[in-house]
Tab-separated table of N, CA and C in Angstrom:
chain	number	residue	atom	x	y	z
A	290	THR	N	-97.964	-143.631	-30.479
A	290	THR	CA	-96.995	-144.394	-31.355
A	290	THR	C	-95.703	-143.239	-31.289
A	291	VAL	N	-94.615	-144.270	-31.444
A	291	VAL	CA	-93.364	-143.338	-31.440
A	291	VAL	C	-92.564	-144.046	-32.595
A	292	GLY	N	-91.791	-143.466	-33.621
A	292	GLY	CA	-91.357	-143.797	-34.633
A	292	GLY	C	-92.464	-144.226	-35.728
A	293	ALA	N	-92.266	-144.689	-36.911
A	293	ALA	CA	-92.761	-145.093	-37.959
A	293	ALA	C	-92.453	-146.142	-38.856
A	294	ASN	N	-93.427	-146.797	-39.342
A	294	ASN	CA	-93.113	-147.993	-40.251
A	294	ASN	C	-92.437	-149.107	-39.477
A	295	GLU	N	-91.151	-149.579	-39.797
A	295	GLU	CA	-90.596	-150.736	-39.164
A	295	GLU	C	-90.120	-150.320	-37.692
A	296	THR	N	-89.821	-148.826	-37.579
A	296	THR	CA	-89.400	-148.713	-36.178
A	296	THR	C	-90.494	-147.985	-35.295
A	297	ALA	N	-91.841	-148.227	-35.642
A	297	ALA	CA	-92.802	-147.876	-34.760
A	297	ALA	C	-92.865	-148.727	-33.404
A	298	LYS	N	-93.553	-148.253	-32.276
A	298	LYS	CA	-93.772	-148.988	-31.234
A	298	LYS	C	-94.935	-148.128	-30.600
A	299	SER	N	-95.978	-149.075	-30.063
A	299	SER	CA	-97.080	-148.124	-29.650
A	299	SER	C	-97.731	-148.703	-28.139
A	300	ILE	N	-97.947	-147.892	-27.487
A	300	ILE	CA	-98.425	-148.479	-26.275
A	300	ILE	C	-100.012	-147.400	-25.973
A	301	LYS	N	-100.581	-147.657	-24.968
A	301	LYS	CA	-101.921	-146.837	-24.685
A	301	LYS	C	-101.385	-145.929	-23.623
A	302	VAL	N	-101.558	-144.574	-23.750
A	302	VAL	CA	-101.260	-143.477	-23.157
A	302	VAL	C	-102.367	-142.309	-22.679
A	303	GLN	N	-102.670	-142.194	-21.799
A	303	GLN	CA	-103.682	-140.898	-21.340
A	303	GLN	C	-102.995	-139.592	-21.682
A	304	PHE	N	-103.643	-138.732	-22.587
A	304	PHE	CA	-103.151	-137.551	-22.444
A	304	PHE	C	-104.140	-136.560	-21.911
A	305	LEU	N	-103.259	-135.463	-21.533
A	305	LEU	CA	-103.920	-134.177	-21.113
A	305	LEU	C	-103.892	-133.203	-22.179
A	306	VAL	N	-104.895	-132.561	-22.930
A	306	VAL	CA	-104.677	-131.783	-23.981
A	306	VAL	C	-104.703	-130.232	-23.455
A	307	VAL	N	-103.440	-129.322	-23.700
A	307	VAL	CA	-103.367	-127.916	-22.968
A	307	VAL	C	-103.474	-127.080	-24.328
A	308	ASP	N	-104.288	-126.027	-24.636
A	308	ASP	CA	-104.246	-125.020	-25.544
A	308	ASP	C	-103.395	-124.029	-25.421
A	309	CYS	N	-102.066	-124.332	-25.553
A	309	CYS	CA	-101.080	-123.165	-25.569
A	309	CYS	C	-99.741	-123.517	-26.670
A	310	ARG	N	-99.085	-122.294	-26.789
A	310	ARG	CA	-97.805	-122.293	-27.483
A	310	ARG	C	-96.759	-123.224	-27.163
A	311	SER	N	-96.451	-123.721	-27.701
A	311	SER	CA	-95.042	-124.816	-27.311
A	311	SER	C	-94.054	-125.414	-28.467
A	312	LEU	N	-92.979	-125.729	-27.954
A	312	LEU	CA	-91.758	-126.201	-28.750
A	312	LEU	C	-92.208	-127.820	-28.979
A	313	TYR	N	-93.294	-128.270	-28.140
A	313	TYR	CA	-93.196	-129.603	-28.205
A	313	TYR	C	-94.537	-129.988	-28.555
A	314	GLN	N	-94.839	-131.200	-29.754
A	314	GLN	CA	-95.940	-131.786	-29.997
A	314	GLN	C	-96.655	-132.536	-28.840
A	315	CYS	N	-95.789	-133.228	-28.075
A	315	CYS	CA	-96.465	-133.738	-26.876
A	315	CYS	C	-95.456	-133.802	-25.948
A	316	ILE	N	-95.721	-133.895	-24.344
A	316	ILE	CA	-94.960	-134.449	-23.459
A	316	ILE	C	-95.122	-135.356	-22.873
A	317	LEU	N	-94.136	-136.589	-23.014
A	317	LEU	CA	-94.223	-137.702	-22.344
A	317	LEU	C	-93.951	-138.035	-20.687
A	318	GLY	N	-94.882	-138.410	-19.780
A	318	GLY	CA	-94.651	-138.699	-18.526
A	318	GLY	C	-93.735	-139.845	-18.379
A	319	ARG	N	-93.385	-139.817	-16.950
A	319	ARG	CA	-92.262	-140.709	-16.725
A	319	ARG	C	-92.613	-142.211	-17.030
A	320	THR	N	-93.772	-142.481	-16.667
A	320	THR	CA	-94.602	-143.682	-17.061
A	320	THR	C	-94.546	-144.382	-18.476
A	321	ALA	N	-94.765	-143.252	-19.201
A	321	ALA	CA	-94.734	-143.777	-20.769
A	321	ALA	C	-93.459	-143.688	-21.298
A	322	ILE	N	-92.261	-142.895	-20.647
A	322	ILE	CA	-91.027	-143.205	-21.096
A	322	ILE	C	-90.435	-144.332	-20.547
A	323	ALA	N	-90.857	-144.920	-19.290
A	323	ALA	CA	-90.387	-145.844	-18.990
A	323	ALA	C	-91.016	-147.308	-19.696
A	324	ASP	N	-92.329	-147.246	-20.094
A	324	ASP	CA	-92.938	-148.049	-20.840
A	324	ASP	C	-92.503	-148.398	-22.194
A	325	LEU	N	-91.975	-147.446	-22.974
A	325	LEU	CA	-91.295	-147.425	-24.237
A	325	LEU	C	-89.883	-147.635	-23.967
A	326	LEU	N	-89.338	-147.569	-23.028
A	326	LEU	CA	-87.706	-147.745	-22.650
A	326	LEU	C	-87.143	-146.765	-23.575
A	327	ILE	N	-87.743	-145.421	-23.170
A	327	ILE	CA	-86.929	-144.286	-24.188
A	327	ILE	C	-86.005	-143.597	-23.209
A	328	VAL	N	-84.882	-143.289	-24.074
A	328	VAL	CA	-83.743	-142.525	-23.330
A	328	VAL	C	-83.743	-140.897	-24.266
A	329	PRO	N	-84.328	-140.319	-23.581
A	329	PRO	CA	-84.409	-138.791	-23.924
A	329	PRO	C	-83.134	-137.950	-24.197
A	330	SER	N	-82.576	-137.115	-24.847
A	330	SER	CA	-81.370	-135.959	-24.746
A	330	SER	C	-82.222	-134.643	-25.229
A	331	THR	N	-82.403	-133.922	-24.245
A	331	THR	CA	-82.962	-132.514	-24.507
A	331	THR	C	-81.705	-131.763	-25.212
A	332	ALA	N	-80.404	-132.042	-24.914
A	332	ALA	CA	-79.509	-131.231	-25.479
A	332	ALA	C	-79.509	-131.528	-26.946
A	333	TYR	N	-79.582	-132.620	-27.262
A	333	TYR	CA	-79.394	-133.281	-28.701
A	333	TYR	C	-80.728	-133.011	-29.365
A	334	LEU	N	-81.995	-132.938	-28.953
A	334	LEU	CA	-83.235	-133.092	-29.314
A	334	LEU	C	-83.452	-134.505	-29.945
A	335	LYS	N	-83.013	-135.702	-29.408
A	335	LYS	CA	-83.074	-137.000	-29.694
A	335	LYS	C	-83.693	-137.716	-28.787
A	336	MET	N	-84.329	-138.706	-29.221
A	336	MET	CA	-84.822	-139.813	-28.420
A	336	MET	C	-84.587	-141.177	-28.877
A	337	LYS	N	-83.836	-142.005	-28.052
A	337	LYS	CA	-83.556	-143.443	-28.571
A	337	LYS	C	-84.584	-144.420	-27.943
A	338	TYR	N	-84.854	-145.522	-28.596
A	338	TYR	CA	-85.949	-146.452	-27.957
A	338	TYR	C	-85.649	-147.734	-28.667
A	339	TYR	N	-86.305	-148.812	-28.163
A	339	TYR	CA	-86.148	-150.119	-28.707
A	339	TYR	C	-87.540	-150.402	-29.398
A	340	THR	N	-87.339	-150.924	-30.649
A	340	THR	CA	-88.414	-151.084	-31.548
A	340	THR	C	-89.072	-152.615	-30.965
A	341	ASN	N	-90.148	-152.976	-31.713
A	341	ASN	CA	-90.850	-154.161	-31.258
A	341	ASN	C	-90.097	-155.501	-31.730
A	342	LYS	N	-89.003	-155.171	-32.688
A	342	LYS	CA	-87.994	-156.286	-32.939
A	342	LYS	C	-86.859	-156.160	-32.205
A	343	GLY	N	-86.519	-155.320	-31.155
A	343	GLY	CA	-85.332	-155.332	-30.126
A	343	GLY	C	-84.384	-154.438	-30.912
A	344	GLN	N	-84.632	-153.812	-31.975
A	344	GLN	CA	-83.632	-152.905	-32.549
A	344	GLN	C	-83.581	-151.522	-31.975
A	345	VAL	N	-82.700	-150.755	-31.795
A	345	VAL	CA	-82.620	-149.507	-31.393
A	345	VAL	C	-82.683	-148.331	-32.481
A	346	ALA	N	-83.952	-147.396	-32.249
A	346	ALA	CA	-84.138	-146.479	-33.139
A	346	ALA	C	-84.045	-145.277	-32.329
A	347	THR	N	-83.925	-144.083	-33.244
A	347	THR	CA	-83.554	-142.899	-32.944
A	347	THR	C	-84.636	-141.829	-33.615
A	348	LEU	N	-85.407	-140.951	-32.700
A	348	LEU	CA	-86.054	-139.886	-33.155
A	348	LEU	C	-85.334	-138.615	-33.176
A	349	HIS	N	-85.391	-137.697	-34.025
A	349	HIS	CA	-84.505	-136.475	-34.253
A	349	HIS	C	-85.649	-135.348	-34.195
A	350	GLY	N	-85.150	-134.272	-33.239
A	350	GLY	CA	-85.967	-133.181	-33.207
A	350	GLY	C	-85.760	-132.382	-34.386
A	351	ASP	N	-86.282	-130.892	-34.276
A	351	ASP	CA	-86.479	-130.275	-35.491
A	351	ASP	C	-85.827	-128.582	-34.814
A	352	ARG	N	-84.595	-128.505	-35.018
A	352	ARG	CA	-84.268	-126.912	-34.461
A	352	ARG	C	-84.825	-126.131	-35.313
A	353	VAL	N	-84.997	-126.061	-36.517
A	353	VAL	CA	-85.774	-125.096	-37.290
A	353	VAL	C	-87.142	-124.553	-36.886
A	354	GLY	N	-87.843	-125.630	-36.149
A	354	GLY	CA	-89.101	-125.204	-35.499
A	354	GLY	C	-88.775	-124.489	-34.390
A	355	GLU	N	-87.885	-124.985	-33.567
A	355	GLU	CA	-87.384	-124.206	-32.219
A	355	GLU	C	-86.775	-122.874	-32.504
A	356	GLU	N	-86.121	-122.469	-33.525
A	356	GLU	CA	-85.757	-121.188	-33.887
A	356	GLU	C	-87.157	-120.329	-34.303
A	357	MET	N	-88.190	-121.003	-35.083
A	357	MET	CA	-89.286	-120.121	-35.637
A	357	MET	C	-90.099	-119.816	-34.274
A	358	PHE	N	-90.035	-120.843	-33.238
A	358	PHE	CA	-91.038	-120.509	-32.166
A	358	PHE	C	-90.184	-119.518	-31.339
A	359	ARG	N	-89.010	-119.403	-30.868
A	359	ARG	CA	-88.260	-118.390	-30.438
A	359	ARG	C	-88.586	-117.099	-30.969
A	360	GLY	N	-88.390	-116.881	-32.479
A	360	GLY	CA	-88.512	-115.576	-33.225
A	360	GLY	C	-89.710	-114.982	-33.180
A	361	SER	N	-90.737	-115.918	-32.952
A	361	SER	CA	-92.052	-115.410	-32.901
A	361	SER	C	-92.786	-114.842	-31.555
A	362	ASN	N	-91.832	-114.979	-30.562
A	362	ASN	CA	-92.188	-114.342	-29.243
A	362	ASN	C	-91.888	-112.899	-28.971
């Protein structure tokens, strides 16, 4: 599921779980990105996608989490 409440959109995706430190909670493959019609921006830590109602929603990343991860290395 991407988003929450009225901006949520869900599809079935097969995940591979990897035990490692990472900035990301999950990494989406090309097929999931295409199925959800996601437009990712790594430079701005954002993803735009269409909700089930056809509206554009935006997910925002967290730079604080990124800074904490880099500082702990």
